[in-house]
Short mmCIF file of C-alpha atoms in Angstrom, two decimals:
data_model
loop_
_atom_site.label_atom_id
_atom_site.label_comp_id
_atom_site.label_asym_id
_atom_site.label_seq_id
_atom_site.Cartn_x
_atom_site.Cartn_y
_atom_site.Cartn_z
CA MET O 1 0.00 0.00 0.00
CA GLU O 2 1.41 3.38 -1.05
CA SER O 3 1.34 6.20 1.44
CA CYS O 4 2.28 9.83 1.51
CA PRO O 5 5.76 10.52 2.93
CA SER O 6 5.50 11.76 6.49
CA ILE O 7 7.64 13.36 9.15
CA LYS O 8 7.71 12.21 12.78
CA ASN O 9 9.35 15.36 14.15
CA ILE O 10 11.52 18.35 13.36
CA LEU O 11 14.03 19.38 16.00
CA LEU O 12 16.15 22.48 16.35
CA LEU O 13 18.56 22.01 19.25
CA ASP O 14 21.44 24.11 20.56
CA SER O 15 25.06 23.01 20.88
CA GLU O 16 24.30 21.39 24.27
CA GLY O 17 21.31 19.39 23.01
CA LYS O 18 18.69 21.68 24.57
CA ARG O 19 15.51 22.67 22.74
CA VAL O 20 15.34 25.79 20.66
CA ALA O 21 12.26 24.81 18.62
CA VAL O 22 10.68 21.37 18.23
CA LYS O 23 7.53 20.01 16.61
CA TYR O 24 6.28 16.44 16.95
CA TYR O 25 3.82 14.99 14.44
CA SER O 26 3.76 11.43 15.77
CA ASP O 27 2.47 9.73 18.91
CA ASP O 28 5.68 7.69 19.20
CA TRP O 29 6.69 9.92 22.11
CA PRO O 30 3.53 10.36 24.22
CA THR O 31 4.97 12.43 27.08
CA ASN O 32 7.19 15.48 27.26
CA THR O 33 9.73 13.39 29.21
CA ALA O 34 9.83 10.82 26.39
CA LYS O 35 10.35 13.63 23.86
CA GLU O 36 13.18 15.18 25.87
CA THR O 37 14.82 11.76 26.33
CA PHE O 38 14.63 11.17 22.56
CA GLU O 39 16.10 14.61 21.83
CA LYS O 40 19.00 14.05 24.23
CA ALA O 41 19.70 10.57 22.80
CA VAL O 42 19.63 11.86 19.20
CA PHE O 43 21.93 14.73 20.12
CA THR O 44 24.36 12.42 21.91
CA LYS O 45 24.41 9.99 18.95
CA THR O 46 25.07 12.71 16.37
CA GLN O 47 27.21 15.31 18.16
CA LYS O 48 30.55 13.75 17.21
CA THR O 49 29.79 13.87 13.48
CA ASN O 50 30.71 16.75 11.23
CA ALA O 51 27.41 17.56 9.52
CA ARG O 52 28.31 21.16 8.71
CA THR O 53 28.71 21.06 4.95
CA GLU O 54 26.22 18.36 3.99
CA ALA O 55 23.37 16.59 5.73
CA GLU O 56 24.13 13.31 7.46
CA ILE O 57 21.79 10.34 7.88
CA ALA O 58 21.49 8.01 10.87
CA MET O 59 19.22 5.15 11.95
CA PHE O 60 18.02 5.43 15.54
CA GLU O 61 15.19 3.65 17.38
CA ASN O 62 13.49 2.50 14.15
CA CYS O 63 13.67 6.01 12.74
CA ILE O 64 15.69 7.66 10.01
CA ILE O 65 17.20 10.91 11.18
CA VAL O 66 18.63 13.44 8.76
CA TYR O 67 20.60 16.25 10.36
CA LYS O 68 22.80 19.24 9.71
CA PHE O 69 24.60 21.75 11.94
CA VAL O 70 25.34 25.45 11.58
CA GLN O 71 27.22 27.42 14.23
CA ASP O 72 25.54 26.43 17.54
CA LEU O 73 22.28 25.15 16.00
CA HIS O 74 21.57 21.50 15.22
CA PHE O 75 18.74 20.78 12.74
CA PHE O 76 17.08 17.32 12.71
CA VAL O 77 14.25 15.80 10.65
CA THR O 78 12.97 12.37 11.70
CA GLY O 79 10.95 9.91 9.62
CA GLY O 80 9.90 6.30 9.93
CA GLU O 81 12.31 3.53 8.98
CA ASP O 82 10.47 3.08 5.65
CA GLU O 83 10.69 6.74 4.61
CA ASN O 84 12.81 7.91 1.70
CA GLU O 85 16.01 9.55 2.97
CA LEU O 86 16.08 11.94 0.02
CA ILE O 87 12.64 13.29 0.89
CA LEU O 88 13.67 13.75 4.53
CA ALA O 89 16.88 15.46 3.38
CA THR O 90 14.86 17.79 1.14
CA VAL O 91 12.65 18.77 4.10
CA LEU O 92 15.75 19.35 6.23
CA GLN O 93 17.40 21.49 3.55
CA GLY O 94 14.21 23.53 3.09
CA PHE O 95 13.99 24.18 6.84
CA PHE O 96 17.72 24.90 7.12
CA ASP O 97 17.74 27.34 4.18
CA ALA O 98 14.47 29.05 5.21
CA VAL O 99 15.82 29.67 8.72
CA GLY O 100 19.01 31.05 7.16
CA LEU O 101 16.97 33.41 4.98
CA LEU O 102 14.70 34.52 7.83
CA LEU O 103 17.65 35.15 10.16
CA ARG O 104 19.48 36.94 7.32
CA GLY O 105 22.35 34.46 7.29
CA ASN O 106 23.03 34.94 11.00
CA ALA O 107 21.78 31.52 12.14
CA ASP O 108 22.90 31.15 15.75
CA LYS O 109 21.09 30.33 18.99
CA LYS O 110 20.71 33.93 20.15
CA GLU O 111 19.23 35.07 16.83
CA ALA O 112 17.02 31.96 16.64
CA LEU O 113 15.58 32.60 20.11
CA GLU O 114 14.96 36.27 19.30
CA ASN O 115 13.05 35.18 16.17
CA LEU O 116 11.44 32.04 17.58
CA ASP O 117 8.05 33.10 16.21
CA LEU O 118 9.45 33.06 12.67
CA ILE O 119 11.03 29.64 13.17
CA LEU O 120 7.78 28.16 14.53
CA LEU O 121 5.85 29.67 11.60
CA CYS O 122 8.49 28.17 9.33
CA LEU O 123 7.83 24.71 10.81
CA ASP O 124 4.09 25.21 10.26
CA GLU O 125 4.65 26.12 6.61
CA ILE O 126 6.84 23.05 5.99
CA VAL O 127 4.83 20.27 7.68
CA ASP O 128 1.24 19.96 8.86
CA GLY O 129 0.29 16.93 10.91
CA GLY O 130 3.33 15.07 9.60
CA ILE O 131 2.45 15.70 5.94
CA ILE O 132 5.03 17.66 3.94
CA LEU O 133 3.54 20.85 2.50
CA GLU O 134 6.53 22.77 1.17
CA THR O 135 10.29 22.31 0.81
CA ASP O 136 11.33 25.39 -1.20
CA ALA O 137 13.13 27.71 1.24
CA ASN O 138 12.24 30.86 -0.72
CA VAL O 139 8.53 30.02 -0.68
CA ILE O 140 8.63 29.09 3.03
CA ALA O 141 10.51 32.26 4.02
CA GLY O 142 8.21 34.36 1.82
CA LYS O 143 5.08 33.00 3.47
CA VAL O 144 6.55 33.41 6.96
CA ALA O 145 7.72 36.96 6.22
CA SER O 146 4.30 37.97 4.85
CA ASN O 147 2.57 36.41 7.89
CA SER O 148 4.85 38.26 10.28
CA LEU O 149 4.32 41.57 8.47
CA ASP O 150 0.58 41.08 8.64
CA ALA O 151 0.91 40.43 12.37
CA GLY O 152 2.29 43.93 12.89
CA ALA O 153 6.01 44.17 12.30
CA SER O 154 7.72 47.45 13.07
CA LEU O 155 7.31 50.12 10.42
CA SER O 156 11.04 50.03 9.64
CA GLU O 157 10.69 46.42 8.43
CA GLN O 158 7.75 47.17 6.12
CA THR O 159 7.78 48.50 2.59
CA ILE O 160 6.42 52.01 1.99
CA SER O 161 3.10 50.72 0.65
CA GLN O 162 2.73 48.33 3.60
CA ALA O 163 3.57 51.14 6.03
CA LEU O 164 0.99 53.44 4.40
CA ALA O 165 -1.64 50.69 4.54
CA THR O 166 -0.84 50.11 8.23
CA ALA O 167 -1.02 53.85 8.98
CA ARG O 168 -4.35 54.13 7.10
CA GLU O 169 -5.71 51.18 9.07
CA HIS O 170 -4.64 52.73 12.41
CA LEU O 171 -6.17 56.10 11.41
CA THR O 172 -9.42 54.42 10.42
CA ARG O 173 -9.56 52.55 13.72
CA SER O 174 -8.92 55.72 15.73
CA LEU O 175 -11.64 57.62 13.83
CA LEU O 176 -14.18 54.83 14.38
CA LYS O 177 -13.64 54.70 18.15
#
């Protein structure tokens, strides 16, 4: 029986194996303790590898884990043992590149924590309920950036037309009060 490729989780950990941003799409880890134990075990298994230039692949607890590191951030995508490694690697690369674009090439823990909302939106754009929605980093970053602008970014981060629309909206609201 054919099935749609699916993701069990996406993890973004720091250089000590602590959570920066994680999303689980599987019931394989029912409790938060089980999730944290899995994260620590995955980190311990992969920390001695040099996955800085290209993604690495590992088998762990009946899962395929594809991972890549940049500065003090460790990116992981986990799929079932029957998943296609190339698809998992494509999801990882999309997430990795989108985060790089959103953080303007300054992908480190401090910057990631300051922009955690963008990273979580990024995860939502890539995978929904374990089903892969998008892997193109430019599309992902574009959707996340437009969502964050709609949510009320500072005027300095908006284009002139967006700033005028925001100002018009605020003026209209103040006149209607």
